[in-house]
Tab-separated table of C-alpha atoms and ligand atoms in Angstrom:
chain	number	residue	atom	x	y	z
A	1	MET	CA	8.886	-18.273	-13.790
A	2	TRP	CA	6.038	-15.911	-12.885
A	3	GLN	CA	7.560	-12.537	-12.007
A	4	GLY	CA	4.440	-10.520	-11.341
A	5	LEU	CA	1.871	-8.825	-13.517
A	6	ILE	CA	3.961	-5.836	-14.597
A	7	ASN	CA	6.536	-8.163	-16.092
A	8	LYS	CA	3.831	-10.191	-17.850
A	9	TYR	CA	1.696	-7.339	-19.216
A	10	ARG	CA	4.375	-4.659	-19.533
A	11	LYS	CA	3.285	-3.518	-22.990
A	12	TYR	CA	-0.176	-2.580	-21.687
A	13	LEU	CA	1.153	-0.692	-18.663
A	14	PRO	CA	2.680	2.780	-18.207
A	15	VAL	CA	6.163	1.600	-17.173
A	16	THR	CA	9.560	2.203	-18.760
A	17	ASP	CA	13.026	0.674	-18.361
A	18	LYS	CA	13.602	3.287	-15.655
A	19	THR	CA	10.653	2.170	-13.520
A	20	PRO	CA	11.870	0.143	-10.529
A	21	ILE	CA	9.453	-2.793	-10.382
A	22	ILE	CA	8.282	-3.389	-6.814
A	23	THR	CA	6.649	-6.800	-6.899
A	24	LEU	CA	5.578	-9.658	-4.631
A	25	CYS	CA	4.711	-11.796	-7.675
A	26	GLU	CA	1.046	-10.762	-7.553
A	27	GLY	CA	-1.476	-11.771	-10.202
A	28	ASN	CA	-1.749	-15.098	-12.063
A	29	THR	CA	-4.616	-16.060	-9.745
A	30	PRO	CA	-6.707	-19.151	-10.537
A	31	LEU	CA	-9.987	-19.165	-12.394
A	32	ILE	CA	-11.872	-21.870	-10.539
A	33	LYS	CA	-14.866	-23.496	-12.260
A	34	SER	CA	-17.966	-23.722	-10.102
A	35	VAL	CA	-19.304	-27.230	-9.545
A	36	PHE	CA	-22.280	-26.407	-7.344
A	37	LEU	CA	-23.869	-23.157	-8.522
A	38	PRO	CA	-25.096	-24.253	-11.984
A	39	GLN	CA	-27.045	-27.159	-10.478
A	40	TYR	CA	-28.243	-24.905	-7.633
A	41	LEU	CA	-29.510	-22.339	-10.131
A	42	GLY	CA	-30.891	-25.098	-12.371
A	43	LYS	CA	-29.168	-23.919	-15.544
A	44	LYS	CA	-26.321	-25.051	-17.776
A	45	LEU	CA	-24.023	-22.182	-16.901
A	46	ASN	CA	-20.253	-21.944	-16.955
A	47	ILE	CA	-19.512	-20.049	-13.756
A	48	TYR	CA	-15.938	-19.255	-12.796
A	49	PHE	CA	-14.453	-17.683	-9.682
A	50	LYS	CA	-11.503	-15.362	-10.242
A	51	TYR	CA	-9.992	-16.050	-6.838
A	52	GLU	CA	-8.184	-12.833	-6.008
A	53	GLY	CA	-7.791	-13.897	-2.393
A	54	LEU	CA	-4.692	-15.762	-3.551
A	55	ASN	CA	-2.720	-12.592	-4.208
A	56	PRO	CA	0.264	-11.979	-1.883
A	57	THR	CA	-1.647	-9.966	0.733
A	58	GLY	CA	-4.928	-11.785	0.116
A	59	SER	CA	-6.851	-9.372	-2.092
A	60	PHE	CA	-6.944	-7.879	-5.588
A	61	LYS	CA	-5.534	-4.636	-4.185
A	62	ASP	CA	-2.039	-6.050	-4.831
A	63	ARG	CA	-2.566	-5.695	-8.593
A	64	GLY	CA	-2.939	-1.970	-8.307
A	65	MET	CA	-0.400	-1.607	-5.541
A	66	THR	CA	2.532	-3.097	-7.477
A	67	MET	CA	1.944	-0.341	-10.057
A	68	ALA	CA	1.231	2.496	-7.606
A	69	ILE	CA	4.281	1.770	-5.419
A	70	SER	CA	6.589	1.205	-8.400
A	71	LYS	CA	5.570	4.588	-9.836
A	72	ALA	CA	5.873	6.295	-6.428
A	73	VAL	CA	9.425	4.985	-6.063
A	74	GLU	CA	10.220	6.036	-9.642
A	75	LYS	CA	9.135	9.562	-8.670
A	76	GLY	CA	11.453	9.463	-5.668
A	77	MET	CA	8.681	9.391	-3.031
A	78	LYS	CA	9.707	8.209	0.424
A	79	ALA	CA	6.222	7.634	1.850
A	80	VAL	CA	2.732	6.586	0.774
A	81	MET	CA	-0.664	7.060	2.369
A	82	CYS	CA	-4.149	5.642	1.946
A	83	ALA	CA	-7.574	5.570	3.494
A	84	SER	CA	-8.721	2.020	3.816
A	85	THR	CA	-11.509	-0.302	4.846
A	86	GLY	CA	-8.616	-2.759	5.333
A	87	ASN	CA	-7.288	-4.401	2.213
A	88	THR	CA	-5.762	-1.297	0.660
A	89	SER	CA	-3.800	-0.705	3.869
A	90	ALA	CA	-2.667	-4.339	4.017
A	91	SER	CA	-1.432	-4.127	0.455
A	92	ALA	CA	0.072	-0.621	0.622
A	93	SER	CA	2.009	-1.445	3.772
A	94	ALA	CA	3.392	-4.688	2.309
A	95	TYR	CA	4.552	-3.087	-0.956
A	96	ALA	CA	5.947	-0.067	0.912
A	97	ALA	CA	7.895	-2.458	3.159
A	98	ARG	CA	9.181	-4.203	0.039
A	99	ALA	CA	10.277	-0.861	-1.426
A	100	GLY	CA	11.825	0.325	1.831
A	101	ILE	CA	9.584	3.389	2.149
A	102	ALA	CA	7.147	4.486	4.857
A	103	SER	CA	3.385	3.940	4.837
A	104	PHE	CA	0.583	5.729	6.650
A	105	VAL	CA	-2.881	4.222	6.724
A	106	LEU	CA	-6.048	5.907	7.864
A	107	ILE	CA	-8.772	3.473	8.862
A	108	PRO	CA	-12.387	4.211	9.759
A	109	GLU	CA	-13.158	3.778	13.429
A	110	GLY	CA	-13.970	0.261	14.606
A	111	LYS	CA	-14.993	-1.207	11.252
A	112	ILE	CA	-11.937	-3.019	9.986
A	113	ALA	CA	-11.666	-6.811	9.774
A	114	LEU	CA	-9.106	-8.241	12.166
A	115	GLY	CA	-6.849	-9.961	9.636
A	116	LYS	CA	-6.400	-6.773	7.614
A	117	LEU	CA	-5.462	-4.718	10.646
A	118	ALA	CA	-2.920	-7.380	11.664
A	119	GLN	CA	-1.331	-7.154	8.217
A	120	ALA	CA	-0.842	-3.382	8.223
A	121	MET	CA	0.559	-3.532	11.755
A	122	MET	CA	2.962	-6.354	10.893
A	123	HIS	CA	4.263	-4.588	7.786
A	124	GLY	CA	5.202	-1.590	9.896
A	125	ALA	CA	2.650	0.926	8.694
A	126	THR	CA	1.726	3.840	10.910
A	127	VAL	CA	-1.905	2.902	11.500
A	128	ILE	CA	-4.189	5.787	12.373
A	129	GLU	CA	-7.822	5.266	13.321
A	130	LEU	CA	-9.994	8.213	12.351
A	131	GLU	CA	-13.164	9.122	14.207
A	132	GLY	CA	-15.155	8.935	10.995
A	133	ASN	CA	-16.125	6.625	8.125
A	134	PHE	CA	-14.198	5.624	5.000
A	135	ASP	CA	-15.401	8.551	2.895
A	136	GLU	CA	-14.232	10.999	5.544
A	137	ALA	CA	-10.890	9.218	5.827
A	138	LEU	CA	-10.368	9.460	2.074
A	139	LYS	CA	-11.036	13.212	2.164
A	140	MET	CA	-8.397	13.600	4.875
A	141	VAL	CA	-5.849	11.580	2.924
A	142	CYS	CA	-6.424	13.750	-0.152
A	143	ALA	CA	-5.899	16.882	1.950
A	144	VAL	CA	-2.599	15.545	3.333
A	145	THR	CA	-1.145	14.184	0.089
A	146	GLU	CA	-2.004	17.330	-1.882
A	147	ASN	CA	0.149	19.412	0.429
A	148	TYR	CA	2.959	17.113	1.578
A	149	PRO	CA	5.464	14.844	-0.236
A	150	ILE	CA	3.480	11.676	0.393
A	151	GLU	CA	2.019	9.644	-2.477
A	152	LEU	CA	-1.675	8.819	-2.363
A	153	VAL	CA	-2.277	5.131	-3.182
A	154	ASN	CA	-6.062	4.909	-3.084
A	155	SER	CA	-7.723	3.921	-6.339
A	156	ILE	CA	-8.039	7.560	-7.433
A	157	ASN	CA	-4.332	7.090	-8.121
A	158	PRO	CA	-4.593	6.174	-11.835
A	159	PHE	CA	-1.780	3.617	-11.592
A	160	ARG	CA	-3.934	1.520	-9.283
A	161	ILE	CA	-6.541	1.101	-12.029
A	162	GLU	CA	-3.794	0.286	-14.528
A	163	GLY	CA	-2.538	-2.605	-12.427
A	164	GLN	CA	-6.017	-3.876	-11.592
A	165	LYS	CA	-7.087	-4.069	-15.242
A	166	THR	CA	-4.687	-7.004	-15.735
A	167	ALA	CA	-7.224	-9.322	-14.074
A	168	SER	CA	-9.316	-9.015	-17.254
A	169	PHE	CA	-6.288	-9.939	-19.357
A	170	GLU	CA	-5.740	-13.069	-17.292
A	171	ILE	CA	-9.380	-14.103	-17.652
A	172	VAL	CA	-9.287	-13.723	-21.433
A	173	ASP	CA	-5.941	-15.532	-21.592
A	174	ALA	CA	-7.411	-18.399	-19.551
A	175	LEU	CA	-10.774	-18.724	-21.346
A	176	GLY	CA	-9.561	-17.729	-24.808
A	177	VAL	CA	-12.437	-15.242	-24.952
A	178	ALA	CA	-14.205	-12.737	-22.696
A	179	PRO	CA	-17.121	-14.119	-20.627
A	180	ASP	CA	-20.747	-13.150	-21.315
A	181	TYR	CA	-21.078	-11.582	-17.863
A	182	HIS	CA	-18.599	-10.320	-15.327
A	183	SER	CA	-19.936	-10.017	-11.767
A	184	LEU	CA	-18.200	-8.170	-8.950
A	185	PRO	CA	-18.793	-6.307	-5.710
A	186	VAL	CA	-18.773	-2.523	-5.934
A	187	GLY	CA	-17.423	-0.327	-3.148
A	188	ASN	CA	-15.263	2.602	-4.132
A	189	ALA	CA	-15.856	1.369	-7.720
A	190	GLY	CA	-12.213	1.259	-8.807
A	191	ASN	CA	-12.304	-2.436	-9.630
A	192	ILE	CA	-15.333	-2.407	-11.936
A	193	THR	CA	-13.682	0.556	-13.675
A	194	ALA	CA	-10.412	-1.344	-14.019
A	195	TYR	CA	-11.969	-4.562	-15.342
A	196	TRP	CA	-13.931	-2.682	-17.971
A	197	LYS	CA	-10.791	-0.815	-19.062
A	198	GLY	CA	-8.924	-4.120	-19.231
A	199	TYR	CA	-11.556	-5.872	-21.342
A	200	ASN	CA	-11.602	-2.947	-23.765
A	201	GLU	CA	-7.822	-2.835	-24.108
A	202	TYR	CA	-7.752	-6.581	-24.731
A	203	PHE	CA	-10.480	-6.473	-27.364
A	204	GLU	CA	-7.911	-7.167	-30.098
A	205	ILE	CA	-7.465	-10.591	-28.486
A	206	SER	CA	-10.904	-11.327	-27.033
A	207	LYS	CA	-13.030	-9.862	-29.875
A	208	LYS	CA	-15.815	-9.642	-27.326
A	209	LEU	CA	-16.852	-7.616	-24.294
A	210	PRO	CA	-18.772	-8.891	-21.264
A	211	LYS	CA	-21.752	-7.253	-19.636
A	212	MET	CA	-20.485	-5.775	-16.370
A	213	ILE	CA	-22.776	-6.552	-13.462
A	214	GLY	CA	-21.917	-4.947	-10.129
A	215	PHE	CA	-23.427	-5.481	-6.697
A	216	GLN	CA	-23.518	-3.055	-3.793
A	217	ALA	CA	-24.566	-3.871	-0.244
A	218	ALA	CA	-28.139	-2.656	0.263
A	219	GLY	CA	-27.089	-0.366	3.143
A	220	SER	CA	-24.180	1.113	1.157
A	221	ALA	CA	-25.555	1.514	-2.331
A	222	PRO	CA	-24.979	5.090	-3.557
A	223	ILE	CA	-24.736	4.139	-7.233
A	224	TYR	CA	-27.875	2.009	-7.166
A	225	PHE	CA	-29.903	4.718	-5.390
A	226	ASP	CA	-28.101	7.496	-7.284
A	227	LYS	CA	-27.363	9.469	-4.143
A	228	VAL	CA	-24.561	9.801	-1.585
A	229	ILE	CA	-25.174	7.622	1.477
A	230	GLU	CA	-24.083	9.597	4.538
A	231	LYS	CA	-23.950	6.656	6.934
A	232	PRO	CA	-23.218	3.518	4.909
A	233	GLU	CA	-23.793	0.242	6.750
A	234	THR	CA	-23.059	-3.372	5.860
A	235	VAL	CA	-21.429	-6.447	7.312
A	236	ALA	CA	-19.233	-6.467	4.178
A	237	THR	CA	-16.816	-3.808	5.444
A	238	ALA	CA	-14.751	-3.724	2.242
A	239	ILE	CA	-17.721	-2.229	0.381
A	240	ARG	CA	-19.026	-0.025	3.183
A	241	ILE	CA	-18.681	3.136	1.124
A	242	GLY	CA	-21.232	5.893	0.637
A	243	ASN	CA	-19.567	8.130	-1.939
A	244	PRO	CA	-17.417	6.097	-4.366
A	245	ALA	CA	-14.365	7.788	-5.873
A	246	SER	CA	-14.900	6.117	-9.268
A	247	TRP	CA	-18.675	6.642	-9.344
A	248	LYS	CA	-18.833	8.112	-12.885
A	249	GLN	CA	-16.515	5.489	-14.336
A	250	ALA	CA	-18.573	2.688	-12.781
A	251	VAL	CA	-21.758	4.080	-14.304
A	252	ALA	CA	-19.963	4.299	-17.664
A	253	ALA	CA	-18.798	0.663	-17.390
A	254	ARG	CA	-22.350	-0.396	-16.543
A	255	ASP	CA	-23.950	1.527	-19.403
A	256	GLU	CA	-21.344	0.951	-22.120
A	257	SER	CA	-21.348	-2.802	-21.437
A	258	GLY	CA	-25.134	-3.121	-21.269
A	259	GLY	CA	-24.893	-4.394	-17.687
A	260	PHE	CA	-26.378	-3.188	-14.418
A	261	ILE	CA	-25.590	-2.374	-10.799
A	262	ASP	CA	-27.950	-3.943	-8.283
A	263	ILE	CA	-28.086	-4.392	-4.509
A	264	VAL	CA	-27.851	-7.443	-2.258
A	265	THR	CA	-28.794	-7.561	1.422
A	266	ASP	CA	-26.374	-8.490	4.201
A	267	GLU	CA	-28.315	-11.699	4.657
A	268	GLU	CA	-27.898	-12.601	0.977
A	269	ILE	CA	-24.195	-11.745	1.193
A	270	LEU	CA	-23.608	-13.925	4.256
A	271	ASP	CA	-25.603	-16.817	2.794
A	272	ALA	CA	-23.498	-16.711	-0.381
A	273	PHE	CA	-20.326	-16.402	1.733
A	274	LYS	CA	-21.244	-19.597	3.601
A	275	LEU	CA	-22.504	-21.428	0.517
A	276	LEU	CA	-19.265	-20.818	-1.335
A	277	ALA	CA	-17.159	-22.156	1.517
A	278	GLU	CA	-19.431	-25.146	2.157
A	279	LYS	CA	-20.399	-26.185	-1.358
A	280	GLU	CA	-17.452	-25.076	-3.467
A	281	GLY	CA	-14.562	-25.248	-0.990
A	282	VAL	CA	-13.714	-21.619	-1.669
A	283	PHE	CA	-13.320	-19.241	1.278
A	284	CYS	CA	-13.671	-15.575	0.386
A	285	GLU	CA	-14.484	-12.570	2.522
A	286	PRO	CA	-18.061	-11.266	2.900
A	287	ALA	CA	-17.676	-8.378	0.419
A	288	SER	CA	-16.444	-10.811	-2.241
A	289	ALA	CA	-19.553	-12.927	-1.823
A	290	ALA	CA	-21.695	-10.014	-3.032
A	291	SER	CA	-20.736	-11.087	-6.573
A	292	ILE	CA	-22.222	-14.535	-5.885
A	293	ALA	CA	-25.259	-13.276	-3.975
A	294	GLY	CA	-25.874	-11.057	-6.986
A	295	ILE	CA	-25.909	-13.777	-9.613
A	296	ILE	CA	-28.151	-15.896	-7.383
A	297	LYS	CA	-30.572	-12.962	-7.053
A	298	ARG	CA	-30.543	-12.226	-10.781
A	299	LYS	CA	-30.409	-15.826	-12.049
A	300	ASP	CA	-33.369	-15.330	-14.377
A	301	ILE	CA	-31.351	-13.190	-16.775
A	302	PHE	CA	-28.881	-15.987	-17.582
A	303	LYS	CA	-29.504	-18.571	-20.268
A	304	ASP	CA	-28.050	-22.035	-20.851
A	305	GLY	CA	-24.528	-21.859	-22.187
A	306	ASP	CA	-23.692	-18.458	-20.706
A	307	THR	CA	-20.276	-17.936	-19.163
A	308	ILE	CA	-20.142	-15.839	-15.988
A	309	VAL	CA	-16.963	-14.832	-14.190
A	310	CYS	CA	-17.330	-13.700	-10.571
A	311	THR	CA	-14.444	-11.895	-8.922
A	312	LEU	CA	-13.795	-13.104	-5.396
A	313	THR	CA	-11.970	-10.000	-4.303
A	314	GLY	CA	-10.417	-11.116	-1.007
A	315	HIS	CA	-9.541	-14.152	1.117
A	316	GLY	CA	-11.868	-15.443	3.817
A	317	LEU	CA	-9.117	-15.505	6.433
A	318	LYS	CA	-9.195	-11.710	6.433
A	319	ASP	CA	-12.405	-11.650	8.422
A	320	PRO	CA	-12.437	-14.556	10.909
A	321	ASP	CA	-15.079	-12.917	13.103
A	322	ASN	CA	-17.809	-13.058	10.474
A	323	ALA	CA	-16.775	-16.580	9.469
A	324	ILE	CA	-17.123	-17.819	13.031
A	325	LEU	CA	-20.454	-16.017	13.527
A	326	LYS	CA	-21.829	-17.720	10.421
A	327	SER	CA	-20.729	-21.241	11.407
A	328	SER	CA	-21.627	-23.804	14.055
A	329	LYS	CA	-19.370	-23.815	17.087
A	330	PRO	CA	-16.878	-26.622	17.765
A	331	ILE	CA	-18.448	-29.491	19.700
A	332	LYS	CA	-16.893	-30.138	23.119
A	333	VAL	CA	-16.253	-33.774	23.989
A	334	LYS	CA	-14.739	-35.581	26.977
A	335	ASN	CA	-11.441	-37.429	26.500
A	336	SER	CA	-13.354	-40.662	25.796
A	337	LEU	CA	-13.531	-42.741	22.606
A	338	SER	CA	-17.176	-43.724	23.101
A	339	ASP	CA	-18.223	-40.078	23.574
A	340	LEU	CA	-16.294	-39.137	20.445
A	341	ILE	CA	-17.953	-41.903	18.395
A	342	LYS	CA	-21.360	-40.687	19.603
A	343	VAL	CA	-20.610	-37.125	18.512
A	344	ILE	CA	-19.539	-38.332	15.051
A	345	GLY	CA	-22.858	-40.167	14.866
A	346	LEU	CA	-21.555	-43.707	14.302
B	1	LIG	C1	-11.542	-3.005	-2.114
B	1	LIG	C2	-12.430	-4.179	-2.055
B	1	LIG	C3	-13.671	-4.216	-2.690
B	1	LIG	C4	-14.256	-3.039	-3.404
B	1	LIG	O1	-13.544	-2.707	-4.565
B	1	LIG	P1	-13.746	-1.246	-5.197
B	1	LIG	O2	-12.692	-1.161	-6.223
B	1	LIG	O3	-13.540	-0.295	-4.084
B	1	LIG	O4	-15.129	-1.197	-5.735
B	1	LIG	C5	-14.418	-5.383	-2.644
B	1	LIG	N1	-13.962	-6.464	-1.978
B	1	LIG	C6	-12.774	-6.465	-1.336
B	1	LIG	C7	-12.362	-7.683	-0.617
B	1	LIG	C8	-11.964	-5.324	-1.360
B	1	LIG	O5	-10.810	-5.353	-0.717
């Protein structure tokens, strides 16, 4: 029986027999083979989606949170806090509820997807909306947790990265080898850091390292432009970050792996978001689709036979507003069989 990623990958993680394992059986997410994209791109590619939306709270954040909350409880902490564009707060509040401790989440004003807010509220977090953006919220959280007995559970907490690196282990375990390329969205840059760490630690098994290719939203691309973005903008709220906490580590992952970090526009992101749902049957959130928009944009670098894994970081149900905006509206019909048949086009 699957008992969560700490149980499975214990020997690669900083836990001991004394660590209370707080788990919701996260991890073990499917690697779904793409049927549409290779033909769309006109190449014989093996493209896989690591569908992290199927974690317990609907995003990859659960991988890091099972570690961060377990270690916080081991330390005797009674409360945790995070700044969040949404998914970190959803995950932190769920794992805190599971552990029986308090959670405080600081969200940027007005820019959080509805599903994520509902989650944090349901799990009993104290939700605080800051008049400021994510980067400002993170600064505040650091100031609070440095001075009060509250554990910080943003990805600058090193245990978050430890948990998140297990996604690489699962990919290698599933494929038997590391892919040629690993594509993912980049926001605060913890995940690209974690994947690269994971692939390196699993080298004894994979004997190979992928090129890490990261994609930022064009309006929130500090790493790509090599400068802090004061007012980051993008429809993909999960990557609406102007000053990533793991900036240096992301650049190291890019350079050590021989990969790159590029940008994709909101239009490219939303087109990939829709394409994935319509042509592959996989519903992810807009930020996740940056990994797909990216490989579409950079298709010329891939050659026949290459294997590409794209992380789909969160579930589409998180952000119903953008999904509805991007789709055609329901068709209204009278309570009449002939009208219905007409609408169906028979
Ligand atoms: C957190 C998050 C990201 C960004 O991950 P980073 O580790 O901050 O780069 C991307 N997509 C989704 C859905 C997220 O929740």
